[in-house]
Coordinates of C-alpha atoms and ligand atoms in Angstrom, one line a residue:
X762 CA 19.5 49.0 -41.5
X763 CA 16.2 47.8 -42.1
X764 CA 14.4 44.9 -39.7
X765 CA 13.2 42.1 -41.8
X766 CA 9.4 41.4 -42.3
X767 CA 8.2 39.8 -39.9
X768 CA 6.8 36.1 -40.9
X769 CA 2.9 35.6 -41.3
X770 CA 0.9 34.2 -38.6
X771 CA -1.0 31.5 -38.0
X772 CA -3.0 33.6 -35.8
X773 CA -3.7 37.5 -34.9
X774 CA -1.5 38.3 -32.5
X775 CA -2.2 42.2 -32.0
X776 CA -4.2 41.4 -29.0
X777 CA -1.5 39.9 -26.7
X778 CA -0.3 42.2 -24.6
X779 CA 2.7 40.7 -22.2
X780 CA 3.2 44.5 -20.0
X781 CA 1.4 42.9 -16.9
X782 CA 2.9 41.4 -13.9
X783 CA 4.6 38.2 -13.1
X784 CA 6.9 36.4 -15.7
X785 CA 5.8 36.9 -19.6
X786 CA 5.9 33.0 -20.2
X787 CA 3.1 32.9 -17.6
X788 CA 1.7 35.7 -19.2
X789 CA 1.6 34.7 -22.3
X790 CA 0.2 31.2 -21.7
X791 CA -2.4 32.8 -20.1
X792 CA -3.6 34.5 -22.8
X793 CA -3.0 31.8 -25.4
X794 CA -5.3 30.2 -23.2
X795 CA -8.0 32.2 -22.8
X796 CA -7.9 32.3 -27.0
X797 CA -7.7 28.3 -27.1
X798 CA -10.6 28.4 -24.7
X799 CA -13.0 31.2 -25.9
X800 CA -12.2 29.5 -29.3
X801 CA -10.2 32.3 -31.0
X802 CA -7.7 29.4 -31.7
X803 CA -9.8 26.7 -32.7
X804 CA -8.9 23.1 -32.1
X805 CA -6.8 21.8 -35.0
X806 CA -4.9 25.4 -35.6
X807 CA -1.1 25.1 -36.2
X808 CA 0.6 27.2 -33.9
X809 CA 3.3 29.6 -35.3
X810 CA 6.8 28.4 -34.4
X811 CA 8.1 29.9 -31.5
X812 CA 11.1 31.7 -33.6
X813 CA 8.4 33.5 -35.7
X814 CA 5.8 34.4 -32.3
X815 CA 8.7 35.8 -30.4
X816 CA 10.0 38.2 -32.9
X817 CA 6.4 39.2 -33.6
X818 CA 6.0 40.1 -30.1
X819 CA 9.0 41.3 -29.2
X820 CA 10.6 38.8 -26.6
X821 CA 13.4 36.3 -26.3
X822 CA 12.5 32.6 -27.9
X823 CA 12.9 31.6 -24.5
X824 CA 10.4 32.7 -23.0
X825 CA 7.9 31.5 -26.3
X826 CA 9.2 28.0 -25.8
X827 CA 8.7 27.6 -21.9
X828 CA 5.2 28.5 -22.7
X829 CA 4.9 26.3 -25.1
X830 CA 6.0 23.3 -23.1
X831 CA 3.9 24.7 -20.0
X832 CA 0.3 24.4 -22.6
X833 CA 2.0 21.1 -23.9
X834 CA 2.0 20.0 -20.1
X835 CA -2.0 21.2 -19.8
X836 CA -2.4 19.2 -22.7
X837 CA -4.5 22.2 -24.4
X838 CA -1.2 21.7 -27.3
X839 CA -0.3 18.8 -28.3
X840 CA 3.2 18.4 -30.9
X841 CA 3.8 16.4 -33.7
X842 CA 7.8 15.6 -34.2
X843 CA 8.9 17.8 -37.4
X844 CA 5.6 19.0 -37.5
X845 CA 5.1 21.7 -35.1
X846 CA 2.5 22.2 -32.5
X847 CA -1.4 22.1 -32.7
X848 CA -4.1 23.4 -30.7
X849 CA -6.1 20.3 -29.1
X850 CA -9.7 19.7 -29.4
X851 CA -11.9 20.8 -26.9
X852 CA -12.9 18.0 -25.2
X853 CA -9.0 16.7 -24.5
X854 CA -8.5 20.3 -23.2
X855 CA -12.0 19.8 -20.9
X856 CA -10.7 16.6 -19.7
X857 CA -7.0 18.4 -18.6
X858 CA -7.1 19.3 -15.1
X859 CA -4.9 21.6 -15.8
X860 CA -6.9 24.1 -18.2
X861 CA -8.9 26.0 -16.5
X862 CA -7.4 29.6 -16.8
X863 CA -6.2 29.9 -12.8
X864 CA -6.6 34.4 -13.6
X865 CA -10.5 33.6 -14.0
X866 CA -12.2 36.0 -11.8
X867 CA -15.6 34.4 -11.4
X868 CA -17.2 30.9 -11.6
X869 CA -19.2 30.3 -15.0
X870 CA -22.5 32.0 -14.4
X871 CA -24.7 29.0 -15.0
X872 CA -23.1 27.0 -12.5
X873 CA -26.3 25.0 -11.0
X874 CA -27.0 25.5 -7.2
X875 CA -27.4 22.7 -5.1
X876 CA -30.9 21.9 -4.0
X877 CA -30.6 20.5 -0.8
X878 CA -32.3 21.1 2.6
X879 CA -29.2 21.7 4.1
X880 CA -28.2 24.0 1.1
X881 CA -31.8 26.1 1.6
X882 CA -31.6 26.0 5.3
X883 CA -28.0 28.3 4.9
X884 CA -29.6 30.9 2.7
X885 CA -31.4 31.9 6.1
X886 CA -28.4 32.5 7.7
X887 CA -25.7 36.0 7.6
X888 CA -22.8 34.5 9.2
X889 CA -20.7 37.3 12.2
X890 CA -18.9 39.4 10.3
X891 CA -17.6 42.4 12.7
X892 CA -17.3 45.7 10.6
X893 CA -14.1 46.8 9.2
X894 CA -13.3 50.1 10.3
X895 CA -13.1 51.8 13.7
X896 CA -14.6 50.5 16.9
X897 CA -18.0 51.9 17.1
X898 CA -19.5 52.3 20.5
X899 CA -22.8 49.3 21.3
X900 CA -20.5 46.6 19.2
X901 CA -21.9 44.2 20.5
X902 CA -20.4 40.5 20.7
X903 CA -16.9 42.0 21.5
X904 CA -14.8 41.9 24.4
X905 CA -12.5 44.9 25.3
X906 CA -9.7 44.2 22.4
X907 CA -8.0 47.2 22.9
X908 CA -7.0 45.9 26.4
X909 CA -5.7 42.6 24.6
X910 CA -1.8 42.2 25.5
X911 CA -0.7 42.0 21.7
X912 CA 3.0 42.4 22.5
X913 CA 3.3 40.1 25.3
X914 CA 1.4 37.3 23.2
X915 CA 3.4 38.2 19.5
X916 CA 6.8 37.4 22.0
X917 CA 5.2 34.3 23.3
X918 CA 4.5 33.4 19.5
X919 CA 8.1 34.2 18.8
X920 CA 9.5 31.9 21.6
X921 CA 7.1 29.2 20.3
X922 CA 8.5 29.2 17.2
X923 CA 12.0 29.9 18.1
X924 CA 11.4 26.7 20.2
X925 CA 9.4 24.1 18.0
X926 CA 10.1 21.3 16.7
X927 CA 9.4 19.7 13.4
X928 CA 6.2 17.4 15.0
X929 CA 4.8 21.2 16.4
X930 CA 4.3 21.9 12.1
X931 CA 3.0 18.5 11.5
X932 CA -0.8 17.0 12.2
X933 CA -1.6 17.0 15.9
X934 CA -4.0 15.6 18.7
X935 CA -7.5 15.8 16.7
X936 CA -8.9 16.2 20.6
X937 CA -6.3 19.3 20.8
X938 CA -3.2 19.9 22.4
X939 CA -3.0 17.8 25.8
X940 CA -1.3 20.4 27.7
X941 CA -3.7 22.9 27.0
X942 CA -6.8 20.6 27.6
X943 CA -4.9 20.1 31.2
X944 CA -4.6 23.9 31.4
X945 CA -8.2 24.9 30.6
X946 CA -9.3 22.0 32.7
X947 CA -7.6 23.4 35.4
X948 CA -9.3 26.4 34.8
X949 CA -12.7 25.7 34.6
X950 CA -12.1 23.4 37.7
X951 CA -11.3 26.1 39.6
X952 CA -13.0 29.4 38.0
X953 CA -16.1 27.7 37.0
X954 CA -16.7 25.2 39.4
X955 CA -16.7 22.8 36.8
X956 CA -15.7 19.0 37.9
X957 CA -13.8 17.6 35.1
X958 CA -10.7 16.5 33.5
X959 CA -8.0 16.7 30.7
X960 CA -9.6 13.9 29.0
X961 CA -13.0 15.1 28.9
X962 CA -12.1 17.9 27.0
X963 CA -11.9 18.8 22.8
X964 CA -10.4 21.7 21.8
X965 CA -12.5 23.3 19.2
X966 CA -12.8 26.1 16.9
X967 CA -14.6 28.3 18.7
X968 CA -17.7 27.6 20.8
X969 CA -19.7 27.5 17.2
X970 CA -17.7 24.3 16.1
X971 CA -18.3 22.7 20.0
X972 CA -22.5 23.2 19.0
X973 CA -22.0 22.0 15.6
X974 CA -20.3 19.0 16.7
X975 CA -22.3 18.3 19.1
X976 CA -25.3 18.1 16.7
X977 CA -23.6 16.0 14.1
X978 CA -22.9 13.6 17.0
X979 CA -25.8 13.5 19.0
X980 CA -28.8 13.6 16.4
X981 CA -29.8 10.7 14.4
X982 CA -32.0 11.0 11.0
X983 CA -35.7 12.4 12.0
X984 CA -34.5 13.5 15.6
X985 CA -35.0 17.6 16.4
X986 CA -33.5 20.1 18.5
X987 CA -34.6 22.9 20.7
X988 CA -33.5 25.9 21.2
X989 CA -33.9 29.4 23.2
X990 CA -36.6 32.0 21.9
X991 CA -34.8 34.7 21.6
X992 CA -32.1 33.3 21.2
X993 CA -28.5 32.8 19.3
X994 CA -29.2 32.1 15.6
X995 CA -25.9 30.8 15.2
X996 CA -26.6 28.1 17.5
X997 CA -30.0 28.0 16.1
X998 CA -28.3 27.7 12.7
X999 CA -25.8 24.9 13.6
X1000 CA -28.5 22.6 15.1
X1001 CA -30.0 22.7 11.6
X1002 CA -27.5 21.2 10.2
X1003 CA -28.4 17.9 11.0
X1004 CA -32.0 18.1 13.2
X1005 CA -35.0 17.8 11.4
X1006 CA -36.1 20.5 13.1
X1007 CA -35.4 23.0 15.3
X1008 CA -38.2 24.5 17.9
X1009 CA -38.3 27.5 19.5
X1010 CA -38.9 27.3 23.0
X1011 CA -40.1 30.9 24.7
X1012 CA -37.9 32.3 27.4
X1013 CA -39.2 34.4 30.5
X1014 CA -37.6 35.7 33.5
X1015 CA -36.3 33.0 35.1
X1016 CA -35.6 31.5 31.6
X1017 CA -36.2 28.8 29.1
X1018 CA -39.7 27.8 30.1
X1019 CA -39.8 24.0 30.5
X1020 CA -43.3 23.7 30.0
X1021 CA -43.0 24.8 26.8
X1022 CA -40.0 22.2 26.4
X1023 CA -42.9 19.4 27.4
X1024 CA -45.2 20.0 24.3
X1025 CA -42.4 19.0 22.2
X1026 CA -42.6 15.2 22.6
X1027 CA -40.0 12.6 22.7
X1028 CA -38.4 13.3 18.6
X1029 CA -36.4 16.4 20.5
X1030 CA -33.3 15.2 21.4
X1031 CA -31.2 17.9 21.7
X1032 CA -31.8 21.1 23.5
X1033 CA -29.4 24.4 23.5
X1034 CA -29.5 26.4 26.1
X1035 CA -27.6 30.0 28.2
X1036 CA -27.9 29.2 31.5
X1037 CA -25.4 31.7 33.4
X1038 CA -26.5 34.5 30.6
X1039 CA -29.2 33.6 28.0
X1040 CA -28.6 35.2 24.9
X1041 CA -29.8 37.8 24.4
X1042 CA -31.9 38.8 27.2
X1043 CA -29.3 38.4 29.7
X1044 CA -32.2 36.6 32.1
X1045 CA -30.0 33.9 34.8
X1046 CA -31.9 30.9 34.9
X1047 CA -33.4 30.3 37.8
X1048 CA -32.2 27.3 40.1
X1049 CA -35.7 25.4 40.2
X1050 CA -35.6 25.5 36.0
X1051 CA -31.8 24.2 35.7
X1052 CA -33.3 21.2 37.9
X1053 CA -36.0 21.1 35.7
X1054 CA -34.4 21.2 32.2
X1055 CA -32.3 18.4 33.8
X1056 CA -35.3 15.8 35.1
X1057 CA -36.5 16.5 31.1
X1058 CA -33.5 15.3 30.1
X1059 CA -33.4 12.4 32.2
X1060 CA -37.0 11.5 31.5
X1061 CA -36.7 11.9 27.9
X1062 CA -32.9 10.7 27.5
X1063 CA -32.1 13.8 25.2
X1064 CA -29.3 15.9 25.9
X1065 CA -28.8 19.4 26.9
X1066 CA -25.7 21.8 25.2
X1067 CA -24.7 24.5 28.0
X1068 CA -23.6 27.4 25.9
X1069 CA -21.5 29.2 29.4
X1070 CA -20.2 31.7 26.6
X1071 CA -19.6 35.0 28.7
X1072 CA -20.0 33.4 32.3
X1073 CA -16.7 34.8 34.0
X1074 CA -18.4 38.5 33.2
X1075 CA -20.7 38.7 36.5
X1076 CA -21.2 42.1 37.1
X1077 CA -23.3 41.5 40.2
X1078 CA -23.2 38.6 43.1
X1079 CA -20.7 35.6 42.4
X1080 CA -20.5 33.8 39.6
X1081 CA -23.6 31.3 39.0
X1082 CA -22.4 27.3 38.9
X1083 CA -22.7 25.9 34.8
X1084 CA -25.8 23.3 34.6
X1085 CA -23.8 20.9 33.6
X1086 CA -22.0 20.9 37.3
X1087 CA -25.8 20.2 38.7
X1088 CA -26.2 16.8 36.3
X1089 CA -25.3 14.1 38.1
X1090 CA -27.2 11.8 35.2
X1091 CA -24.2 12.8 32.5
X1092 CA -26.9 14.2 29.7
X1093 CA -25.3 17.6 29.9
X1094 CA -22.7 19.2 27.4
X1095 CA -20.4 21.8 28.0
X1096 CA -19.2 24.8 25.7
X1097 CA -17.4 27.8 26.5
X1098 CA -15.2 30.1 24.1
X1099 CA -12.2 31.9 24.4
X1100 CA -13.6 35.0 22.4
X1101 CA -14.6 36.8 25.1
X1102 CA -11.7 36.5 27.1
X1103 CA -8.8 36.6 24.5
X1104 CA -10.8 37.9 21.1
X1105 CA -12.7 36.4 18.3
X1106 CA -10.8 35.6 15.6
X1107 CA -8.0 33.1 17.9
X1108 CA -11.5 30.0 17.0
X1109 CA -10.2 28.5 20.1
X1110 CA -13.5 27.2 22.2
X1111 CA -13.9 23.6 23.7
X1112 CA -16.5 20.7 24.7
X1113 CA -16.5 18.8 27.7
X1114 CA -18.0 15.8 27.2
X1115 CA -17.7 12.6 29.3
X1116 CA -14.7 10.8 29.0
X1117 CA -15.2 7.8 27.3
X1118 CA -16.8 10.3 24.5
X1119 CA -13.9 12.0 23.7
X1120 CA -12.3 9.5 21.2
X1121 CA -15.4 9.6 18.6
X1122 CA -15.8 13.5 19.4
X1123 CA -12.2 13.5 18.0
X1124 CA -12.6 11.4 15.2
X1125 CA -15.4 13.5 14.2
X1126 CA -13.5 16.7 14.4
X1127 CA -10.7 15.0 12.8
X1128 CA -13.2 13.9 9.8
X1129 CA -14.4 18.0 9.8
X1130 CA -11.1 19.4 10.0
X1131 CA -8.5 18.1 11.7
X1132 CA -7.7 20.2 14.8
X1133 CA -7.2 23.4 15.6
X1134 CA -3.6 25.2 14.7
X1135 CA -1.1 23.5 16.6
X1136 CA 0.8 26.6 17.2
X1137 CA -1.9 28.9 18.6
X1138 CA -3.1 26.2 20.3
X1139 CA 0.8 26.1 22.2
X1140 CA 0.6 29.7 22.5
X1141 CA -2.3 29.8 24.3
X1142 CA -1.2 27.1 26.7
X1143 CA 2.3 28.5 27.7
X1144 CA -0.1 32.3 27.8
X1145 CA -2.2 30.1 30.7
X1146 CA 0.8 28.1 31.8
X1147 CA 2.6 31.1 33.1
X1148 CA -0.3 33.5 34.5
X1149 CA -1.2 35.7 32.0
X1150 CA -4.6 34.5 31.6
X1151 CA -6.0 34.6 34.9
X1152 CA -4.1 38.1 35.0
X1153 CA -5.7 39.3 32.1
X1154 CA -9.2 37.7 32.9
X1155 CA -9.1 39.7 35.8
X1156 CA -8.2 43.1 33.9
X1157 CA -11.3 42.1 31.8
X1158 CA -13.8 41.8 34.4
X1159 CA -12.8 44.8 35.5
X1160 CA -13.0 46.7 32.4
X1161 CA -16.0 45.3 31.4
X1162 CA -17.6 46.6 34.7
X1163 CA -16.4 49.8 34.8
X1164 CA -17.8 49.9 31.0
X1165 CA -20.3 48.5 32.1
X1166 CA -21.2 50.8 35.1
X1167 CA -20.3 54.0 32.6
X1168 CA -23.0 53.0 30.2
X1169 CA -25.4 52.9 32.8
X1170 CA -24.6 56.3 34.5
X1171 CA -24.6 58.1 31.1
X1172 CA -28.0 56.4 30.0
X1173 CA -29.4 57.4 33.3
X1174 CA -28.9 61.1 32.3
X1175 CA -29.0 61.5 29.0
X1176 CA -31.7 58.6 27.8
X1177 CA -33.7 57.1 30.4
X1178 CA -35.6 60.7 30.8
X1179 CA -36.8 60.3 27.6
X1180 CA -38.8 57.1 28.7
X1181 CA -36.6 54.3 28.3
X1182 CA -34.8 53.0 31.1
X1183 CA -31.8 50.4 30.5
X1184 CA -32.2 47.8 32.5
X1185 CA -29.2 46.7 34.4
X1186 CA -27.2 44.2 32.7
X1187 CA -26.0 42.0 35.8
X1188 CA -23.6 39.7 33.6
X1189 CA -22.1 39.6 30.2
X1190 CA -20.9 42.4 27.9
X1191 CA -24.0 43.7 26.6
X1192 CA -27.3 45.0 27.8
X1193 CA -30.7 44.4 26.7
X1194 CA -33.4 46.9 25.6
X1195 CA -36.9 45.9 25.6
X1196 CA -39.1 48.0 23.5
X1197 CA -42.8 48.2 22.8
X1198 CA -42.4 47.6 18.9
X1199 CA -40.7 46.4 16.0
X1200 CA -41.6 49.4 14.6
X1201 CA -39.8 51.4 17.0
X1202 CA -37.2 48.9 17.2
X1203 CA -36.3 49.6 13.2
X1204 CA -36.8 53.2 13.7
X1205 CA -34.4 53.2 16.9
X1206 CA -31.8 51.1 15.0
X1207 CA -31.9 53.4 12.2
X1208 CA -31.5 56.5 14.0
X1209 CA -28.2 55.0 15.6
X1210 CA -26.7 53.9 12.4
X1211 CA -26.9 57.4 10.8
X1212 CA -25.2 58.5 14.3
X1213 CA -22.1 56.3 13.5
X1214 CA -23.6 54.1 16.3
X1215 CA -23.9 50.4 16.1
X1216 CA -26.8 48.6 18.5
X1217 CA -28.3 45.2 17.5
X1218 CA -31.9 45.1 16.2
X1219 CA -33.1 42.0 17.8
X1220 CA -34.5 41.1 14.9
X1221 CA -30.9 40.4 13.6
X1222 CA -29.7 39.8 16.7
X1223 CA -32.2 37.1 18.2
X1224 CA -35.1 36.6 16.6
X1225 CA -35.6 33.4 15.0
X1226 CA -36.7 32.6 11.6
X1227 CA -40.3 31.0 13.1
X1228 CA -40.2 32.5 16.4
X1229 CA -42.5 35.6 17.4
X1230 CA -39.7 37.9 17.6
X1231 CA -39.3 40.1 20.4
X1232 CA -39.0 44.0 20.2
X1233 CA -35.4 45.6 21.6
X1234 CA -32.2 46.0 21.3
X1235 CA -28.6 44.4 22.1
X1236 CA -26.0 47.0 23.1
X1237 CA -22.5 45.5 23.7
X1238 CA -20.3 47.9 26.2
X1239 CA -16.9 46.3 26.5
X1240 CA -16.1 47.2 23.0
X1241 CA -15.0 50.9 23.7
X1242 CA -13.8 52.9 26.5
X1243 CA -15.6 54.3 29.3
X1244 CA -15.3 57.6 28.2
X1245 CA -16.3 56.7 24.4
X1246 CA -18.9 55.2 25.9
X1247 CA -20.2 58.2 28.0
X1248 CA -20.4 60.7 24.6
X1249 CA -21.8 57.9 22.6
X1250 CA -25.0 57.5 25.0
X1251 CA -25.1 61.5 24.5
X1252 CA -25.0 61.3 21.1
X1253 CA -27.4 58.1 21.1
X1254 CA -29.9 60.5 23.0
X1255 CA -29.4 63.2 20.7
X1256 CA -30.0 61.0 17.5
X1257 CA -33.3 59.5 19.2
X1258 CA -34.7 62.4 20.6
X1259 CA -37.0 63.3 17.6
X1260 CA -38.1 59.5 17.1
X1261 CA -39.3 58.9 20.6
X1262 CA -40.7 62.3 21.6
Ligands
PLP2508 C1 -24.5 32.9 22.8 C2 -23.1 32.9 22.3 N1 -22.3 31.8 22.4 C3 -21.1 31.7 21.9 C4 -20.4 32.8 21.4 C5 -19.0 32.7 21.0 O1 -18.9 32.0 19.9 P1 -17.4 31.6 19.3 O2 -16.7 30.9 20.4 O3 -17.7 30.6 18.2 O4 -16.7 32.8 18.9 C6 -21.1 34.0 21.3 C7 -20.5 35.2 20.7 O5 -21.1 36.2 20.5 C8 -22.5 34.1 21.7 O6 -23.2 35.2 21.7

C-alpha cells in the first residue's frame, strides 16, 4: 500500500535533522530556533500543524507538540485559538529571556569590551595554569603531589559525607568553618610562632584571595601599594585591583630595601612583602629590615601583607619567626596557603587579621563569594584534627629536602662545570638562577623546553610589568622525585651545553 502525500509546508523542512543526542523535542526546538532566529522563519509565518510536521519528519505528534509548547513558553511562538501557531516578531523574541539558543557555541562576535582600568590592567596578567600532562622535572610552584595521601583524605571525604547533616550543604560561616580556624590557629601558634587566635582568622581561597581581600579592604580611592622587585605578579596583579598604583620596590640580599620604600611618600598604603622566602629570589630578610619595614609602617600608618607562603620548607637552620609576630603596633597582615602543604587546587589559604577586623573581613568575602566549600573546609579540619597534617608536613619537609639536596648534587656534576653554579636554596621548593642576560635567560629557557624540561624564565616568573627585570631562572624541585630529578639536571646539561659553551 501506498503512503499518502505528505501535506505542504509552511516552511522547508529538509534541513532538520533530529539523529543527534538528547530528546528530539529538544532537538527539534533547537533548530526551529536557530531558523526563527537567523530569520529562515520570519516573524509572522504560520507554523505547520504539528500533525502535518511530524509525519514530514518522521516522529510521533508527541514529540512535535511538546516542542511547540516549549517555543510557546520562550515566547519566540505565540498561538491564536482555532488558528494555529505564528512565529513572533523579533523584538518580543529579543525581549524573552528564554531565546537565546542555550547549543550556541560562542558569544556574538561584536560583543563590545569593557573599557575600564581595571579591565586593561587584566590583559597584563596570564593567570597559573599548571600544564596538563605528566610532571615535568623544575615545575616550579608545586609541592611534592605524588606524596599527597589521596586515599586516606577520599575516606575522610566519605566519612564527612556519610556523617553530615543538612546545615553542612547549606551557606556557612563567611569567616570559615570555626573548627578549622581553631585548628589552623593552633597550628600556626605552635609551628609558626605566630601569637593569635580562632577569631582572628578568615578562611580564604587560597593565599591569592587573602591579598586580594586585603586590598579591597585596606585601600581607599587614590591610595597605592608596593610591592617586591622581583617579585610575585600575582600579588602584584591583585594589589591592582583596587590601588592606584602599584610600585616596585628593588630587593637585595637581605631583602626589600626600605630606602627605596622611603621615596614613595605617604599615598602608599599598602605594602606586600616575602619575608621568610621572598619570591623569587629565595633572599630571608634580614632582622634589622623586618624592624625597619615595621617603623615605616608605624610612621606612615600603612600596612604591611606578610605573604609566609612556603615558610615551614627550611632547608637550613630553624624556621625564621613571620614579621607579623615582631609588630607589636598591629599594621601587619598575615597570609599563608595550604598549597604547599596539601596541593593547589584544595583554594584553602587564610588571613589573620586582628580581631575586631574579622566581622567586615567576612562581610567582604561574603559580598565576593560567600566562603569557601563547607565540606572541604570539614575535611580539612577533621585531616588536622586527628594528626594527619602535622604527619604529612613532616613527610613533606623531608621530601622536599632530600629533593632538594638531589638537585644540588646532580647540578654540581653535571652543570655547575659548565660555569653556572646553583646557588643553594636554603628554604622553599625552588631554587634561583641568576644569570648575566635576558638573552641567555630566553636562550636557557628555550633549550629546556625542547628537552621536555620546564624552568621559569623570570621574565614570566617575576619580572614586573615596570620593573627592570632581573636575568635568571626559577627551578621548582619538589615536583618530581629524587631520582627524576638526578637525570633531568643530566639531561638539562646536555640540552645547554652548546648554548653556554
Ligand atoms: C609568593 C607566593 N605566594 C602564595 C602562593 C600560593 O598561592 P595560593 O595559596 O593562592 O595557591 C604562591 C604559589 O606559588 C607563591 O609563589
Amino acid at each position: 500500500m501506498n503512503s499518502p502525500p505528505l501535506p505542504a509546508l509552511p516552511f522547508d523542512v529538509a534541513g532538520i535533522r533530529l539523529d543527534g543526542p538528547g530528546p528530539l523535542a529538544r532537538q527539534l526546538v533547537e533548530q526551529l530556533r536557530q531558523r526563527m532566529l537567523q530569520g529562515q522563519l520570519p516573524a509572522g509565518a504560520r507554523m505547520p500543524a504539528t500533525r502535518d510536521l511530524a509525519a514530514a519528519l518522521g516522529v510521533s505528534r508527541n514529540t512535535v507538540v511538546r516542542a511547540f509548547e516549549h517555543l510557546l513558553d520562550e515566547g519566540l511562538i505565540s498561538s491564536r485559538v482555532g488558528d494555529g501557531s505564528y512565529v513572533t516578531p523579533p523584538l518580543a523574541q529579543m525581549a524573552s529571556p528564554l531565546a537565546r539558543p542555550p547549543s550556541r557555541a560562542t558569544a556574538p562576535a561584536q560583543a563590545p569590551e569593557p573599557q575600564t582600568p581595571r579591565w586593561q590592567a587584566l590583559q597584563h596578567f596570564t593567570p597559573s595554569r599548571t600544564p596538563d600532562g605528566p610532571v615535568r622535572a623544575f615545575r616550579w610552584g608545586s609541592p611534592a603531589m605524588d606524596l599527597f595521601p589521596a586515599a586516606l583524605w577520599s575516606r575522610l571525604q566519605a566519612r564527612a559525607w556519610r556523617r553530615h547533616s543538612v546545615s553542612d550543604l547549606a551557606y556557612g560561616d563567611p569567616a570559615g568553618l570555626p573548627a578549622l580556624r581553631e585548628w589552623l590557629a593552633d597550628y600556626l601558634r605552635s609551628a609558626r610562632g605566630l601569637p593569635c587566635s580562632a577569631e582572628q582568622i578568615l578562611i580564604t581561597g587560597g593565599a591569592q584571595q587573602g591579598i586580594a581581600l586585603a586590598a579591597l579592604a585596606l585601600l581607599g580611592p587614590g591610595d597605592e601599594a608596593a610591592t617586591e622587585s622581583p617579585g610575585y605578579r600575582s600579588a602584584a596583579a591583585a594589589l591592582a585591583l583596587q590601588a592606584t598604583r602599584v610600585h616596585h620596590v628593588p630587593v637585595d640580599a637581605e631583602g626589600l630595601r626600605p630606602a627605596a620604600l622611603e621615596a614613595l611618600g605617604s599615598r602608599c598604603r599598602l605594602l606586600y612583602v616575602t619575608p621568610s622566602h621572598q619570591f623569587p629570589t629565595g633572599v630571608a630578610m634580614s632582622l634589622q629590615r623586618r624592624l625597619d619595614l615595621l617603623a615605616w609602617a608605624r610612621r606612615q600608618q600603612a600596612w604591611i601583607l606578610e605573604d609566609d607562603y612556603d615558610s615551614e620548607y627550611r632547608h637550613v637552620g630553624l624556621p625564621l619567626a613571620p614579621l607579623a609576630s615582631l609588630d607589636t603596633a598591629g599594621r601587619t597582615l598575615y597570609v599563608g596557603s595550604l598549597s604547599k602543604l596539601m596541593f593547589p587546587g584544595l583554594r584553602l589559604g587564610y588571613l589573620v587579621a586582628p580581631p575586631a577586623w574579622l566581622p567586615t573581613l567576612a562581610r567582604l568575602r561574603s559580598v565576593l563569594d560567600r566562603h569557601s566549600a563547607c565540606m572541604d573546609q570539614q575535611v580539612m579540619a577533621a585531616f588536622i584534627a586527628e594528626g594527619h597534617f602535622l604527619r604529612h608536613v613532616r613527610r613533606m619537609r623531608r621530601a622536599a629536602r632530600e629533593r632538594r639536596d638531589a638537585l644540588l648534587d646532580a647540578w654540581g656534576r653535571h652543570i655547575a662545570p659548565l660555569g653556572l653554579p646553583l646557588p643553594a636554596p636554603e628554604a622553599g621548593l625552588h631554587a634561583y638562577l641568576p644569570l648575566p642576560s635576558a638573552a641567555l635567560e630566553q636562550r636557557l629557557t628555550e633549550a629546556a623546553v625542547r628537552a621536555r624540561l620546564e624552568v621559569g624564565a623570570m621574565r614570566r616568573v617575576g619580572g614586573l610589568p615596570d620593573s627592570s627585570a632581573r636575568a635568571g631562572l626559577v627551578l621548582g624541585f619538589a615536583a618530581v622525585s629524587a631520582a627524576g630529578l638526578g637525570d633531568a639536571v643530566a639531561r638539562l646539561a646536555q640540552a645547554w651545553r652548546p648554548e653556554i659553551g
